[in-house]
Amino acid sequence: MCIFCNIAKSPDSLIYEDELVVAFKDIRPIVPVHILVIPKKHIASINELPDGEEGDLIAGRLINVAKKIAQKEGIAENGYKLLIRTGNHGGQEVQHIHLHLLGGGRMKEGIGLAS
Ligand code: AMP
Ligand code: ZN
């Protein structure tokens, strides 16, 4: 059973829920505000995001919900980073799409190939 599907069905874990997506705190935060926004539907990665309206709706909703949570958390004005890892080279560990909302301090650059 997918761990993020389980979390999506546990109202106590959620900080946001609508008909398409849920959000919850990352269990190992790497910055002061570290929240994951995921589709309710099990979609393993961006590679499996459906083409067309359904995928467009989910992808758009993930970002708009991150925007709203950033406002609620008080980090919108100073800024934040949104991250979706995909597949092996992208460093994805959990095989259910998740958008990281990262904020609460100035971000490191953190882009490039592994050494
Ligand atoms: P990624 O490397 O992009 O696949 O990110 C996976 C993220 O999921 C990591 O930041 C983990 O800390 C987080 N994570 C793993 N298990 C849980 C869990 N049970 N609850 C909340 N976050 C989790
Ligand atoms: Zn899942």
Tab-separated table of C-alpha atoms and ligand atoms in Angstrom:
chain	number	residue	atom	x	y	z
A	1	MET	CA	0.000	0.000	0.000
A	2	CYS	CA	1.278	3.458	-0.900
A	3	ILE	CA	2.234	5.509	2.170
A	4	PHE	CA	0.988	8.792	0.671
A	5	CYS	CA	-2.370	7.220	-0.312
A	6	ASN	CA	-2.705	6.219	3.354
A	7	ILE	CA	-1.910	9.733	4.577
A	8	ALA	CA	-4.420	11.201	2.094
A	9	LYS	CA	-7.106	9.092	3.826
A	10	SER	CA	-6.108	10.195	7.362
A	11	PRO	CA	-7.858	13.517	8.098
A	12	ASP	CA	-5.819	14.049	11.293
A	13	SER	CA	-2.584	14.259	9.262
A	14	LEU	CA	-3.837	16.848	6.809
A	15	ILE	CA	-3.400	20.593	6.845
A	16	TYR	CA	-5.430	21.033	3.649
A	17	GLU	CA	-7.949	18.970	1.693
A	18	ASP	CA	-10.137	19.513	-1.360
A	19	GLU	CA	-11.663	17.158	-3.914
A	20	LEU	CA	-8.391	16.758	-5.849
A	21	VAL	CA	-5.432	17.263	-3.514
A	22	VAL	CA	-4.315	17.152	0.120
A	23	ALA	CA	-1.372	18.686	1.972
A	24	PHE	CA	0.559	17.601	5.068
A	25	LYS	CA	3.842	18.311	6.846
A	26	ASP	CA	6.957	16.504	5.664
A	27	ILE	CA	8.065	14.032	8.328
A	28	ARG	CA	11.731	15.089	7.961
A	29	PRO	CA	11.618	18.831	7.305
A	30	ILE	CA	14.757	20.261	5.696
A	31	VAL	CA	13.645	23.891	6.129
A	32	PRO	CA	11.339	25.609	8.690
A	33	VAL	CA	8.261	25.285	6.450
A	34	HIS	CA	8.282	21.959	4.575
A	35	ILE	CA	4.892	20.833	3.332
A	36	LEU	CA	3.950	18.250	0.715
A	37	VAL	CA	0.980	18.717	-1.614
A	38	ILE	CA	-0.199	15.537	-3.367
A	39	PRO	CA	-3.043	14.434	-5.620
A	40	LYS	CA	-5.624	12.255	-3.844
A	41	LYS	CA	-5.472	9.909	-6.794
A	42	HIS	CA	-2.468	7.602	-6.835
A	43	ILE	CA	-0.203	8.837	-9.649
A	44	ALA	CA	3.333	7.496	-9.296
A	45	SER	CA	5.224	10.420	-10.814
A	46	ILE	CA	4.951	13.309	-13.259
A	47	ASN	CA	5.713	10.725	-15.961
A	48	GLU	CA	2.313	9.169	-15.227
A	49	LEU	CA	0.384	12.467	-14.998
A	50	PRO	CA	-2.528	12.086	-17.434
A	51	ASP	CA	-2.451	14.182	-20.606
A	52	GLY	CA	-5.329	16.573	-21.087
A	53	GLU	CA	-7.826	18.137	-18.743
A	54	GLU	CA	-7.457	15.822	-15.761
A	55	GLY	CA	-3.677	16.167	-15.581
A	56	ASP	CA	-3.853	19.906	-16.230
A	57	LEU	CA	-6.351	20.284	-13.398
A	58	ILE	CA	-4.273	18.272	-10.925
A	59	ALA	CA	-0.974	19.955	-11.821
A	60	GLY	CA	-2.540	23.403	-11.636
A	61	ARG	CA	-4.248	22.620	-8.344
A	62	LEU	CA	-1.012	21.393	-6.726
A	63	ILE	CA	0.601	24.767	-7.434
A	64	ASN	CA	-2.390	26.900	-6.497
A	65	VAL	CA	-2.768	25.058	-3.190
A	66	ALA	CA	0.948	25.520	-2.467
A	67	LYS	CA	0.431	29.239	-3.132
A	68	LYS	CA	-2.475	29.384	-0.660
A	69	ILE	CA	-0.580	27.475	2.032
A	70	ALA	CA	2.441	29.747	1.553
A	71	GLN	CA	0.181	32.729	2.206
A	72	LYS	CA	-1.321	31.052	5.278
A	73	GLU	CA	2.123	30.139	6.628
A	74	GLY	CA	3.293	33.734	6.170
A	75	ILE	CA	6.124	32.930	3.745
A	76	ALA	CA	4.569	34.220	0.506
A	77	GLU	CA	6.062	37.687	0.606
A	78	ASN	CA	9.641	36.589	1.277
A	79	GLY	CA	9.348	33.735	-1.195
A	80	TYR	CA	9.713	29.984	-1.285
A	81	LYS	CA	10.691	27.080	-3.527
A	82	LEU	CA	8.420	24.481	-5.137
A	83	LEU	CA	9.997	21.152	-6.053
A	84	ILE	CA	8.737	17.979	-7.727
A	85	ARG	CA	11.362	15.254	-7.951
A	86	THR	CA	10.732	12.737	-10.726
A	87	GLY	CA	12.249	9.276	-11.147
A	88	ASN	CA	15.692	8.005	-10.318
A	89	HIS	CA	17.755	10.882	-11.691
A	90	GLY	CA	15.362	13.360	-10.082
A	91	GLY	CA	15.904	11.733	-6.678
A	92	GLN	CA	12.263	10.762	-6.144
A	93	GLU	CA	11.902	8.488	-3.109
A	94	VAL	CA	8.144	8.134	-2.686
A	95	GLN	CA	6.335	6.884	-5.786
A	96	HIS	CA	3.255	9.115	-5.505
A	97	ILE	CA	3.487	12.638	-6.976
A	98	HIS	CA	4.313	15.207	-4.318
A	99	LEU	CA	5.059	18.908	-4.601
A	100	HIS	CA	7.420	20.163	-1.906
A	101	LEU	CA	6.638	23.632	-0.547
A	102	LEU	CA	9.909	24.845	0.971
A	103	GLY	CA	10.300	28.108	2.842
A	104	GLY	CA	10.929	30.000	6.039
A	105	GLY	CA	14.448	31.112	5.108
A	106	ARG	CA	16.609	31.872	2.113
A	107	MET	CA	17.131	28.737	-0.019
A	108	LYS	CA	20.466	27.288	-1.111
A	109	GLU	CA	20.854	27.056	-4.897
A	110	GLY	CA	20.945	23.234	-4.924
A	111	ILE	CA	20.760	22.523	-8.660
A	112	GLY	CA	23.211	20.427	-10.688
A	113	LEU	CA	24.444	16.864	-11.173
A	114	ALA	CA	25.530	14.751	-8.217
A	115	SER	CA	29.292	14.576	-7.746
B	1	AMP	P1	11.178	12.860	-2.551
B	1	AMP	O1	12.626	12.595	-2.254
B	1	AMP	O2	10.961	14.102	-3.370
B	1	AMP	O3	10.474	11.650	-3.100
B	1	AMP	O4	10.527	13.244	-1.163
B	1	AMP	C1	9.938	12.330	-0.308
B	1	AMP	C2	9.617	13.111	0.942
B	1	AMP	O5	8.626	12.422	1.645
B	1	AMP	C3	10.812	13.291	1.878
B	1	AMP	O6	11.028	14.683	2.105
B	1	AMP	C4	10.358	12.569	3.146
B	1	AMP	O7	10.807	13.198	4.322
B	1	AMP	C5	8.858	12.590	3.017
B	1	AMP	N1	8.141	11.523	3.708
B	1	AMP	C6	8.406	10.200	3.656
B	1	AMP	N2	7.529	9.518	4.422
B	1	AMP	C7	6.687	10.443	4.959
B	1	AMP	C8	5.576	10.381	5.847
B	1	AMP	N3	5.137	9.224	6.351
B	1	AMP	N4	4.961	11.530	6.188
B	1	AMP	C9	5.394	12.712	5.704
B	1	AMP	N5	6.436	12.834	4.863
B	1	AMP	C10	7.081	11.730	4.505
B	2	ZN	ZN	-0.282	6.588	-3.593
